[in-house]
Coordinates of C-alpha atoms in Angstrom, one line a residue:
Chain G
M7 CA 0.0 0.0 0.0
K8 CA 1.4 3.3 -1.0
S9 CA 0.9 6.1 1.4
D10 CA 0.3 8.7 -1.3
D11 CA -2.3 6.5 -3.0
K12 CA -5.2 8.7 -4.3
S13 CA -7.8 6.1 -3.0
I14 CA -6.6 6.4 0.6
R15 CA -8.7 8.9 2.5
W16 CA -7.0 10.2 5.5
V17 CA -9.5 10.8 8.3
E18 CA -8.5 12.9 11.3
E19 CA -9.6 11.8 14.7
P20 CA -11.5 14.7 16.2
P21 CA -9.4 16.3 19.0
L22 CA -10.5 15.8 22.6
G23 CA -12.4 18.6 24.1
L24 CA -12.1 19.7 27.7
A25 CA -14.9 17.3 28.8
G26 CA -13.2 14.4 27.0
R27 CA -9.8 15.1 28.5
S28 CA -11.3 15.1 32.1
Y29 CA -12.6 11.6 31.5
L30 CA -15.6 12.7 33.4
P31 CA -18.5 12.1 30.8
L32 CA -17.1 8.7 30.0
L33 CA -16.7 7.7 33.6
V34 CA -20.3 8.7 34.3
G35 CA -21.5 7.1 31.1
G36 CA -19.8 3.8 31.9
M37 CA -21.1 3.7 35.4
T38 CA -24.6 4.5 34.2
T39 CA -24.6 1.7 31.7
T40 CA -23.3 -0.7 34.4
L41 CA -25.9 0.3 36.9
K42 CA -28.7 0.0 34.4
H43 CA -27.7 -3.5 33.6
L44 CA -27.1 -4.3 37.3
V45 CA -30.8 -3.9 38.0
G46 CA -32.1 -4.7 34.5
P47 CA -33.9 -7.9 33.4
K48 CA -31.7 -11.0 33.2
M49 CA -31.4 -13.1 30.1
T50 CA -30.5 -16.4 31.8
V51 CA -32.9 -19.3 31.2
E52 CA -32.5 -21.4 34.3
S53 CA -32.1 -24.8 32.7
P54 CA -33.2 -27.5 33.4
E55 CA -36.2 -26.1 35.3
Q56 CA -36.9 -23.6 32.5
R57 CA -36.6 -24.6 28.9
H58 CA -35.4 -22.5 26.0
A59 CA -38.2 -21.4 23.9
I60 CA -37.6 -22.9 20.5
V61 CA -39.1 -20.7 17.9
D62 CA -39.6 -23.2 15.1
P63 CA -39.5 -26.8 16.4
L64 CA -39.8 -28.2 12.9
G65 CA -36.7 -26.3 11.8
Y66 CA -34.7 -27.2 14.8
R67 CA -31.9 -29.7 14.4
G68 CA -31.8 -31.7 17.6
V69 CA -31.9 -35.5 18.3
H70 CA -33.0 -37.7 15.4
R71 CA -36.2 -39.8 15.4
L72 CA -37.4 -42.5 13.1
N73 CA -41.0 -41.8 12.1
R74 CA -43.7 -44.4 12.1
D75 CA -46.4 -44.7 9.5
A76 CA -50.1 -44.9 10.3
Q77 CA -49.9 -48.6 11.3
G78 CA -47.1 -47.9 13.7
R79 CA -44.4 -49.5 11.4
V80 CA -41.1 -47.8 10.8
K81 CA -41.4 -45.6 7.7
C82 CA -37.9 -46.2 6.6
V83 CA -37.4 -48.2 3.4
A84 CA -33.7 -48.8 3.9
C85 CA -32.7 -46.9 0.8
F86 CA -29.4 -45.7 2.3
L87 CA -29.8 -42.2 1.0
C88 CA -29.4 -40.7 4.5
A89 CA -26.3 -42.8 5.2
T90 CA -24.8 -41.7 1.9
A91 CA -25.6 -38.1 2.5
C92 CA -24.2 -38.1 6.1
P93 CA -20.9 -36.2 6.1
A94 CA -20.0 -37.6 9.5
H95 CA -20.7 -41.2 8.6
C96 CA -22.7 -41.7 11.7
I97 CA -25.6 -43.7 10.3
D98 CA -25.4 -47.5 10.0
I99 CA -28.3 -49.3 8.3
Q100 CA -28.7 -53.0 7.9
A101 CA -31.4 -53.7 5.3
A102 CA -33.5 -56.8 5.1
E103 CA -36.4 -58.0 2.9
S104 CA -39.6 -56.3 4.0
P105 CA -42.3 -58.4 5.6
W106 CA -44.8 -56.0 4.3
P107 CA -46.2 -55.9 0.8
D108 CA -46.0 -52.2 0.3
R109 CA -42.2 -52.0 0.1
E110 CA -39.2 -54.1 -0.9
K111 CA -36.8 -53.5 2.0
Y112 CA -36.9 -52.3 5.6
P113 CA -34.1 -51.6 8.1
E114 CA -33.4 -54.6 10.2
S115 CA -31.2 -52.4 12.3
F116 CA -30.8 -48.6 12.1
T117 CA -28.1 -47.1 14.2
I118 CA -27.1 -43.5 14.7
D119 CA -24.0 -42.6 16.6
E120 CA -25.2 -39.3 18.2
L121 CA -21.6 -38.6 19.4
R122 CA -20.4 -38.6 15.9
C123 CA -23.3 -36.7 14.4
I124 CA -22.8 -33.0 13.6
F125 CA -26.6 -32.3 13.4
C126 CA -26.4 -30.9 9.9
G127 CA -29.8 -32.2 8.9
M128 CA -28.7 -33.6 5.6
C129 CA -30.2 -37.1 6.4
E130 CA -33.5 -35.4 6.9
E131 CA -33.2 -33.7 3.5
A132 CA -32.1 -36.8 1.8
C133 CA -34.9 -39.1 3.0
P134 CA -37.4 -39.7 0.2
V135 CA -40.1 -41.0 2.6
D136 CA -39.8 -38.6 5.5
A137 CA -38.7 -41.4 7.8
I138 CA -35.8 -39.7 9.5
E139 CA -36.3 -36.3 11.1
L140 CA -34.5 -34.1 13.5
T141 CA -36.5 -33.1 16.6
S142 CA -36.2 -30.1 18.9
L143 CA -34.7 -32.2 21.8
Y144 CA -31.4 -30.5 22.4
D145 CA -30.2 -31.8 25.7
L146 CA -29.2 -35.4 25.0
S147 CA -26.7 -36.8 27.4
G148 CA -25.5 -40.2 28.5
K149 CA -23.1 -41.8 31.0
S150 CA -21.3 -43.9 28.4
R151 CA -20.4 -43.9 24.7
E152 CA -22.5 -47.0 24.2
E153 CA -25.5 -45.2 25.5
M154 CA -25.2 -42.5 22.9
I155 CA -25.3 -44.9 20.0
F156 CA -29.1 -44.9 19.3
D157 CA -30.5 -48.0 17.8
K158 CA -33.8 -48.4 15.9
A159 CA -35.9 -49.0 19.1
K160 CA -34.5 -45.9 20.7
L161 CA -35.0 -43.8 17.6
L162 CA -38.6 -44.9 17.3
S163 CA -39.2 -44.2 21.0
V164 CA -37.9 -40.6 20.3
Y165 CA -40.7 -40.4 17.8
D166 CA -43.3 -41.6 20.3
Q167 CA -42.0 -39.0 22.7
T168 CA -42.1 -36.1 20.3
K169 CA -44.9 -36.9 17.8
D170 CA -47.6 -34.9 19.6
A171 CA -45.5 -31.8 20.0
E172 CA -43.9 -32.0 16.6
P173 CA -46.0 -33.7 13.9
M174 CA -44.2 -35.2 11.0
R175 CA -43.6 -33.2 7.9
S176 CA -45.9 -35.5 6.0
A177 CA -48.5 -35.5 8.8
Q178 CA -51.1 -33.9 6.6
A179 CA -51.1 -36.8 4.2
D180 CA -51.0 -39.3 7.0
L181 CA -53.8 -37.7 8.8
A182 CA -55.9 -37.9 5.7
A183 CA -55.0 -41.6 5.3
D184 CA -55.9 -42.2 9.0
A185 CA -59.3 -40.6 8.5
A186 CA -60.0 -43.0 5.7
R187 CA -58.9 -46.1 7.7
P188 CA -61.2 -47.6 10.3
D189 CA -58.5 -48.9 12.7
S190 CA -56.7 -45.5 12.8
G191 CA -54.2 -45.0 15.6
R192 CA -53.8 -48.7 16.5
R193 CA -50.4 -50.1 16.5
G194 CA -49.9 -53.2 14.3
E195 CA -48.6 -56.5 15.6
E196 CA -46.1 -56.6 12.8
P197 CA -42.4 -56.2 13.5
T198 CA -41.4 -52.5 13.7
Chain T
M27 CA -1.8 -12.8 80.5
Y28 CA -5.2 -11.3 79.9
L29 CA -3.6 -9.2 77.2
V30 CA -2.3 -12.3 75.5
I31 CA -5.6 -14.0 75.6
E32 CA -7.4 -10.9 74.4
S33 CA -5.0 -10.5 71.5
L34 CA -5.3 -14.1 70.5
I35 CA -9.0 -13.9 70.5
K36 CA -8.8 -10.7 68.3
I37 CA -6.4 -12.4 65.9
V38 CA -8.6 -15.4 65.5
V39 CA -11.7 -13.3 65.0
I40 CA -10.0 -11.1 62.4
I41 CA -8.3 -13.8 60.5
G42 CA -11.3 -16.0 60.5
G43 CA -13.5 -13.1 59.5
L44 CA -11.1 -12.0 56.7
M45 CA -10.9 -15.5 55.2
G46 CA -14.6 -15.9 55.3
A47 CA -15.1 -12.4 54.0
A48 CA -12.6 -13.0 51.1
A49 CA -14.4 -16.2 50.2
Y50 CA -17.8 -14.7 50.2
L51 CA -16.8 -11.5 48.5
V52 CA -15.6 -13.7 45.6
L53 CA -19.2 -15.0 45.5
V54 CA -20.5 -11.4 45.8
E55 CA -18.2 -10.3 43.0
R56 CA -19.3 -13.2 40.7
R57 CA -23.0 -12.4 41.4
V58 CA -22.5 -8.7 40.8
A59 CA -20.5 -9.3 37.7
A60 CA -23.2 -11.7 36.5
W61 CA -26.0 -9.2 37.2
I62 CA -24.1 -6.5 35.3
Q63 CA -23.8 -8.8 32.3
D64 CA -27.5 -9.7 32.5
R65 CA -26.8 -13.1 33.9
R66 CA -27.7 -14.6 37.3
G67 CA -24.4 -15.9 38.5
P68 CA -23.7 -18.9 40.7
N69 CA -26.9 -19.6 42.5
R70 CA -27.0 -23.4 42.6
V71 CA -24.6 -24.7 45.3
G72 CA -26.3 -24.9 48.6
I73 CA -26.1 -27.6 51.2
P74 CA -24.5 -30.8 49.8
L75 CA -26.6 -33.8 49.1
T76 CA -29.8 -31.8 49.3
E77 CA -31.8 -29.7 47.0
I78 CA -31.5 -26.7 49.2
R79 CA -29.8 -23.9 47.3
L80 CA -29.5 -20.9 49.6
F81 CA -28.7 -18.5 46.7
G82 CA -25.4 -20.2 46.0
L83 CA -24.0 -19.7 49.4
G84 CA -22.2 -23.0 49.2
Q85 CA -20.2 -21.9 46.2
P86 CA -17.1 -20.5 48.1
I87 CA -16.8 -23.8 50.0
A88 CA -16.9 -25.8 46.8
D89 CA -14.4 -23.4 45.2
G90 CA -12.1 -23.7 48.2
V91 CA -12.2 -27.5 48.2
K92 CA -11.5 -27.5 44.5
F93 CA -8.5 -25.2 44.9
I94 CA -7.1 -27.2 47.7
F95 CA -7.4 -30.5 45.9
K96 CA -6.1 -29.2 42.6
E97 CA -2.7 -30.5 41.4
E98 CA 0.0 -28.1 42.6
F99 CA 2.3 -28.2 39.6
V100 CA 5.8 -26.8 40.1
P101 CA 7.6 -26.3 36.8
G102 CA 11.1 -27.6 36.6
H103 CA 12.7 -24.4 35.7
V104 CA 11.8 -22.3 38.7
D105 CA 13.9 -21.1 41.6
R106 CA 12.2 -23.3 44.2
L107 CA 12.9 -21.4 47.4
L108 CA 11.8 -18.0 46.1
Y109 CA 8.9 -19.7 44.1
V110 CA 7.5 -21.1 47.3
A111 CA 8.3 -18.1 49.4
A112 CA 6.8 -15.4 47.2
P113 CA 3.1 -16.2 47.6
M114 CA 3.6 -16.5 51.4
V115 CA 5.3 -13.1 51.5
M116 CA 2.4 -11.6 49.6
F117 CA -0.2 -13.4 51.7
I118 CA 1.3 -12.6 55.1
A119 CA 1.9 -8.9 54.1
A120 CA -1.7 -8.7 53.1
I121 CA -3.1 -10.2 56.2
V122 CA -0.8 -8.6 58.7
L123 CA -1.8 -5.1 57.8
F124 CA -5.3 -5.7 59.3
A125 CA -3.7 -5.7 62.7
A126 CA -4.0 -1.9 62.8
I127 CA -7.5 -1.5 61.6
P128 CA -9.6 -0.2 64.5
F129 CA -13.2 -1.1 65.1
G130 CA -13.7 1.3 68.0
T131 CA -13.4 0.9 71.7
V132 CA -16.0 -1.0 73.8
D133 CA -16.6 -0.6 77.6
L134 CA -18.1 -3.9 78.8
G135 CA -19.3 -2.2 81.9
I136 CA -17.8 -4.8 84.2
A137 CA -16.1 -3.3 87.2
G138 CA -12.3 -3.7 87.1
W139 CA -12.2 -4.2 83.4
A140 CA -10.6 -1.5 81.3
P141 CA -12.4 -0.6 78.0
I142 CA -11.3 -3.0 75.2
N143 CA -9.9 -1.4 72.1
L144 CA -11.2 -3.5 69.3
V145 CA -8.0 -3.7 67.3
V146 CA -5.3 -6.4 67.2
A147 CA -2.5 -3.9 67.9
P148 CA -4.1 -1.3 70.3
G149 CA -2.4 2.0 70.9
L150 CA -0.2 1.7 67.8
D151 CA 0.8 5.3 67.4
V152 CA 2.1 4.9 63.9
G153 CA -1.0 2.9 62.7
I154 CA -1.2 4.4 59.3
I155 CA 2.5 4.2 58.6
Y156 CA 2.5 0.6 59.7
I157 CA -0.3 -0.2 57.2
F158 CA 1.4 1.7 54.5
A159 CA 4.8 0.0 55.1
V160 CA 3.3 -3.5 55.3
S161 CA 1.2 -3.1 52.2
S162 CA 4.3 -2.1 50.3
I163 CA 5.8 -5.5 51.0
A164 CA 3.4 -6.8 48.4
V165 CA 5.8 -5.5 45.8
Y166 CA 8.3 -8.1 47.0
G167 CA 5.8 -10.9 46.6
V168 CA 5.1 -9.8 43.1
L169 CA 8.8 -9.4 42.1
L170 CA 10.0 -12.5 43.8
G171 CA 7.2 -14.6 42.3
S172 CA 7.8 -13.2 38.8
W173 CA 11.5 -13.6 39.0
A174 CA 11.5 -17.1 40.5
S175 CA 9.0 -18.3 37.9
N176 CA 11.8 -18.0 35.3
N177 CA 9.3 -17.2 32.6
K178 CA 9.5 -14.1 30.5
Y179 CA 5.7 -13.5 30.5
A180 CA 5.6 -13.8 34.3
F181 CA 8.7 -11.5 34.5
F182 CA 7.1 -8.8 32.3
G183 CA 3.9 -9.0 34.3
G184 CA 5.9 -8.7 37.5
V185 CA 7.9 -5.7 36.3
R186 CA 4.8 -4.0 35.1
S187 CA 3.1 -4.8 38.4
A188 CA 6.0 -3.6 40.5
A189 CA 6.3 -0.3 38.5
Q190 CA 2.6 0.3 39.0
L191 CA 2.6 -0.5 42.7
I192 CA 5.7 1.6 43.4
S193 CA 4.4 4.5 41.4
Y194 CA 1.0 4.6 42.9
E195 CA 2.4 4.4 46.4
I196 CA 3.5 8.0 46.2
P197 CA 0.1 9.6 45.5
L198 CA -1.4 7.2 48.0
G199 CA 1.0 8.5 50.7
V200 CA 0.5 12.1 49.8
A201 CA -3.3 11.7 50.0
I202 CA -2.9 10.1 53.4
L203 CA -0.7 12.9 54.5
G204 CA -3.4 15.5 53.9
V205 CA -5.7 13.6 56.4
V206 CA -2.9 13.1 58.8
L207 CA -2.1 16.8 58.7
A208 CA -5.7 17.8 59.3
T209 CA -6.0 15.4 62.2
G210 CA -2.6 15.9 63.7
S211 CA -2.2 12.2 64.5
L212 CA -1.0 9.0 62.8
R213 CA -3.3 6.9 64.9
L214 CA -6.2 5.6 62.9
E215 CA -8.4 5.7 66.1
A216 CA -7.6 9.4 66.4
I217 CA -8.4 10.1 62.8
V218 CA -11.8 8.4 63.2
E219 CA -12.5 10.1 66.5
A220 CA -11.7 13.5 65.1
Q221 CA -14.2 13.0 62.3
A222 CA -16.8 11.6 64.8
A223 CA -16.2 14.5 67.3
T224 CA -16.9 17.2 64.6
G225 CA -19.4 15.2 62.6
V226 CA -17.7 16.3 59.5
W227 CA -16.1 13.5 57.5
N228 CA -13.0 14.1 55.7
V229 CA -14.7 13.4 52.4
A230 CA -16.5 16.7 52.8
T231 CA -13.3 18.7 53.6
Q232 CA -10.8 16.9 51.4
P233 CA -12.6 15.6 48.3
L234 CA -9.4 16.0 46.3
G235 CA -7.5 13.8 48.7
L236 CA -10.3 11.2 48.4
L237 CA -10.0 11.3 44.6
V238 CA -6.3 10.7 44.7
F239 CA -6.5 8.1 47.4
L240 CA -9.3 6.3 45.5
V241 CA -7.5 6.1 42.2
A242 CA -4.3 5.1 43.9
S243 CA -5.9 2.3 45.9
F244 CA -7.6 1.0 42.8
A245 CA -4.1 0.8 41.3
E246 CA -2.6 -0.7 44.4
S247 CA -5.1 -3.5 44.5
G248 CA -4.4 -4.2 40.8
R249 CA -8.0 -4.2 39.8
L250 CA -9.6 -2.8 36.7
P251 CA -9.2 -0.3 35.2
F252 CA -5.6 -0.7 36.4
D253 CA -5.1 -4.4 36.1
L254 CA -2.6 -4.4 33.2
A255 CA -0.3 -6.7 35.0
E256 CA -2.8 -9.5 34.5
S257 CA -5.2 -8.1 31.9
E258 CA -6.8 -11.5 31.5
Q259 CA -8.3 -10.7 28.2
E260 CA -5.0 -9.9 26.6
L261 CA -2.0 -11.6 28.3
V262 CA -1.3 -14.7 30.2
G263 CA -1.8 -14.3 33.9
G264 CA 1.1 -11.9 34.6
F265 CA 3.3 -12.6 37.6
H266 CA 1.3 -15.6 38.7
T267 CA 1.4 -17.4 35.3
E268 CA 3.4 -20.3 36.7
Y269 CA 1.4 -20.7 39.9
S270 CA -1.3 -23.2 40.5
G271 CA -3.3 -24.8 43.3
I272 CA -3.0 -23.4 46.8
K273 CA -0.1 -21.0 45.9
L274 CA -2.3 -19.4 43.3
M275 CA -5.1 -19.1 45.8
M276 CA -2.7 -17.3 48.2
Y277 CA -1.9 -14.8 45.5
L278 CA -5.6 -14.3 44.6
V279 CA -6.7 -14.0 48.2
A280 CA -3.8 -11.6 48.9
E281 CA -5.0 -9.4 46.1
Y282 CA -8.5 -9.6 47.4
L283 CA -7.3 -8.6 50.9
H284 CA -5.6 -5.6 49.4
M285 CA -8.9 -4.5 48.0
I286 CA -10.5 -5.1 51.3
A287 CA -7.8 -3.2 53.1
G288 CA -8.1 -0.3 50.6
S289 CA -11.8 -0.2 51.3
F290 CA -11.2 -0.2 55.1
L291 CA -8.7 2.7 54.7
I292 CA -11.0 4.7 52.5
V293 CA -13.8 4.4 55.1
L294 CA -11.4 5.1 58.0
L295 CA -9.7 8.1 56.5
F296 CA -12.5 9.7 54.5
F297 CA -15.9 8.3 55.5
G298 CA -15.7 8.6 59.3
G299 CA -15.0 5.0 60.2
W300 CA -17.6 3.7 62.6
H301 CA -19.3 7.1 62.9
F302 CA -22.8 7.8 61.6
W303 CA -24.8 10.9 62.7
G304 CA -27.4 10.2 65.3
L305 CA -26.7 6.5 65.3
T306 CA -23.4 5.7 66.9
G307 CA -22.7 8.6 69.3
D308 CA -19.5 10.5 69.0
G309 CA -17.4 9.7 72.0
P310 CA -14.4 7.4 71.6
V311 CA -15.6 4.8 74.1
A312 CA -19.0 3.1 73.7
G313 CA -21.2 0.6 75.7
I314 CA -21.6 -2.8 74.2
G315 CA -24.8 -2.1 72.3
V316 CA -23.5 1.1 70.7
A317 CA -20.2 -0.7 70.0
L318 CA -22.1 -3.4 68.0
V319 CA -23.9 -0.7 66.1
R320 CA -20.6 1.0 65.4
I321 CA -19.1 -2.2 64.0
A322 CA -22.2 -2.8 61.9
V323 CA -22.0 0.8 60.5
F324 CA -18.3 0.4 59.8
L325 CA -18.7 -2.9 58.0
A326 CA -21.7 -1.6 56.0
K327 CA -19.6 1.3 54.8
V328 CA -16.7 -1.0 53.9
L329 CA -19.1 -3.2 52.0
A330 CA -20.4 -0.3 50.1
V331 CA -16.9 0.7 49.0
I332 CA -16.2 -2.8 48.0
L333 CA -19.3 -2.9 45.9
F334 CA -18.1 0.3 44.3
F335 CA -14.8 -1.4 43.5
M336 CA -16.8 -4.3 41.9
I337 CA -19.1 -2.2 39.9
A338 CA -16.2 0.0 38.7
R339 CA -14.6 -3.1 37.4
W340 CA -17.2 -3.5 34.7
S341 CA -17.7 0.1 33.9
W342 CA -14.4 1.5 32.6
P343 CA -11.9 0.3 30.1
R344 CA -8.3 -0.5 31.0
F345 CA -5.7 2.2 30.8
R346 CA -2.8 1.9 28.5
F347 CA 0.5 1.5 30.4
D348 CA 1.8 5.0 29.5
Q349 CA -1.5 6.4 30.5
L350 CA -1.3 4.6 33.8
M351 CA 2.1 6.0 34.5
G352 CA 1.2 9.4 33.3
L353 CA -1.9 9.4 35.5
A354 CA 0.2 8.6 38.6
W355 CA 3.1 10.9 38.1
K356 CA 1.6 13.8 36.1
V357 CA -1.9 14.0 37.5
M358 CA -2.4 12.2 40.8
L359 CA 0.9 13.2 42.4
P360 CA 0.5 17.0 41.7
L361 CA -3.2 16.9 42.7
G362 CA -2.2 15.2 46.0
L363 CA 0.5 17.8 46.6
V364 CA -2.0 20.6 45.9
N365 CA -4.3 19.0 48.5
L366 CA -1.5 18.7 51.0
V367 CA -0.4 22.3 50.5
A368 CA -3.9 23.5 50.8
V369 CA -4.5 21.6 54.0
A370 CA -1.2 23.0 55.4
V371 CA -2.1 26.6 54.4
W372 CA -5.5 26.2 56.0
I373 CA -4.1 25.0 59.3
E374 CA -1.3 27.4 59.5
Y375 CA -2.8 30.7 58.2
L376 CA -6.6 30.5 57.6
R377 CA -8.2 28.4 60.3
T378 CA -7.6 30.7 63.3
P379 CA -8.7 34.0 61.8
L380 CA -11.8 32.5 60.1
V381 CA -12.9 30.7 63.2
A382 CA -12.3 33.8 65.2
A383 CA -14.5 35.7 62.7
G384 CA -17.3 33.4 63.7
L385 CA -17.6 31.2 60.6
P386 CA -18.5 27.5 61.1
E387 CA -15.3 25.7 60.6
G388 CA -16.7 22.5 59.0
L389 CA -18.7 24.4 56.4
V390 CA -15.9 26.7 55.4
M391 CA -13.6 23.7 55.1
A392 CA -16.1 21.8 53.0
V393 CA -16.7 24.7 50.6
A394 CA -12.9 25.3 50.3
G395 CA -12.3 21.6 49.7
W396 CA -14.8 21.3 46.9
L397 CA -13.7 24.5 45.4
L398 CA -10.2 23.2 45.4
L399 CA -11.3 20.0 43.8
G400 CA -13.1 21.9 41.0
V401 CA -10.2 24.3 40.3
A402 CA -7.5 21.7 40.6
G403 CA -9.5 19.2 38.5
L404 CA -10.1 21.8 35.9
A405 CA -6.5 22.8 35.8
A406 CA -5.4 19.2 35.4
T407 CA -7.9 18.7 32.7
A408 CA -6.9 21.8 30.8
A409 CA -3.2 20.8 31.0
A410 CA -4.2 17.2 30.3
P411 CA -0.8 15.7 30.8
S412 CA -2.1 12.2 30.6
A413 CA -4.0 12.6 27.3
R414 CA -1.4 11.7 24.8
D415 CA -1.8 12.1 21.1
N416 CA -1.7 8.5 19.9
R417 CA -2.5 9.1 16.2
P418 CA -0.1 7.8 13.6
D419 CA 2.6 10.3 12.8
R420 CA 1.9 11.4 9.2
S421 CA 5.4 12.8 8.8
L422 CA 6.9 9.4 9.5
V423 CA 4.8 8.0 6.6
A424 CA 6.1 10.7 4.3
R425 CA 9.7 10.1 5.4
Y426 CA 9.3 6.4 4.8
R427 CA 8.0 7.1 1.3
D428 CA 10.9 9.5 0.5
A429 CA 13.4 7.0 1.7
R430 CA 11.9 4.2 -0.4
E431 CA 11.8 6.4 -3.5
A432 CA 15.4 7.5 -3.0
R433 CA 16.4 3.8 -3.0

């Protein structure tokens, strides 16, 4: 950088006046700000008694869940798109032939390593059947690493826990299907 | 024999009180800091194994236990003897100076018992000099610790800290001298009793002295806005970089004790010690009830000053080192001298004729004191020796360009 460059605009700092040189207005101003905040409202949310208000639970990227369809079966069709999309390689799926006539495959086991997951939400975007979704549960913790590797049962239980507060993306379609079906809401006896 | 027992009881009370106070003031500071930052601060730790929280009153105990059980790592490159001795020097110097802090005199009303002077070292005629001398020993703790650490960051921090402590001791002393001159005694009891007898605190008559003393004691305790030796946002820890565990705790507690001692001195010298109008009486000796009220008033004042220290910490930005030194030598020292000379002139030439003319002494002194503060402050502002032009020197840029073109 040349100092005589035409594009450089030299800006003079305004000289300090008498008040500025006495430090007094700044001292008073600093103290006023401090005292205002000392008695002002506090931002702290006292977790775990209070919970953070999550503005958009559907957009929040927390713990995963595996959605169930209207008969209570796992929605996943074991297409491996989520496992392929996952940048952290935390999804492990073992596919098996489906016992149900409406699809070819289903996941015999579906495991997510929550310690490895970076909660980017790409699995959710990749899923063609809206089977995997991220919930707004943010405080997952465990006492061992094994505990943090979520298997299919656990992921489905997360769905059971959160389905009322956060309906599936495709809930509209499912609700319509439920209305048409006489045994709506009942869990099937088929393997899940 | 009675004297020994009495002294021992006083020592136990004051050391126990100080350690408890230091621990709980850390909690107070954390809470105040949190409130200022719109947080709530540590409010969870209460009674162990229960759900009782008590506003976080268990926190200091938990902190202390943590500090004691932490690994005390001694780096291999230190000078072991000095490294171990330095925090002790600092700690002992900080705690010993409370021996001369007077809490008033109590008459128990039992026949045959002399009134008890509530101070560890009663009748210390040079009380304030003693405090001043002992608190200066802190410089040795800082220098020894930084030197023994054998680490250049610690050494730089120590040199900065030592320069700051030594520089600010001069305005501190000069500010004290004004009060001593006005009272005519070096005994802290006498200074308090003089303020109580007239009912006019020194803050009214010597506001300039208070200003100098306040700024100097902020610097002496090494707290913001003068904490450049540590400046935890910018540097490593300063002179206690290499310390850990209980030794670090001794340093930190010693710094806290310096702040507490500074608050005690401010209250004793300028805010009337245990005196409060219409509440504590004004004689030197009090019955047991009044003595308790006096102690409560004294401690309440000290707590208020400490709270001011804590709030000031979050209000003002840190000084640059040249500004710090400029403030000490070019502003605070002259202001302190002006205050000292004004007090001397008042006592020698003005007091007798003005009082003889029937004017109320306290009022005249207060008016004169505040006028002096205004005039001297204005003069210091107008001269502004501490405001340095820190803008880049344009001529240097031109010279650099010329030199480059000549090449």
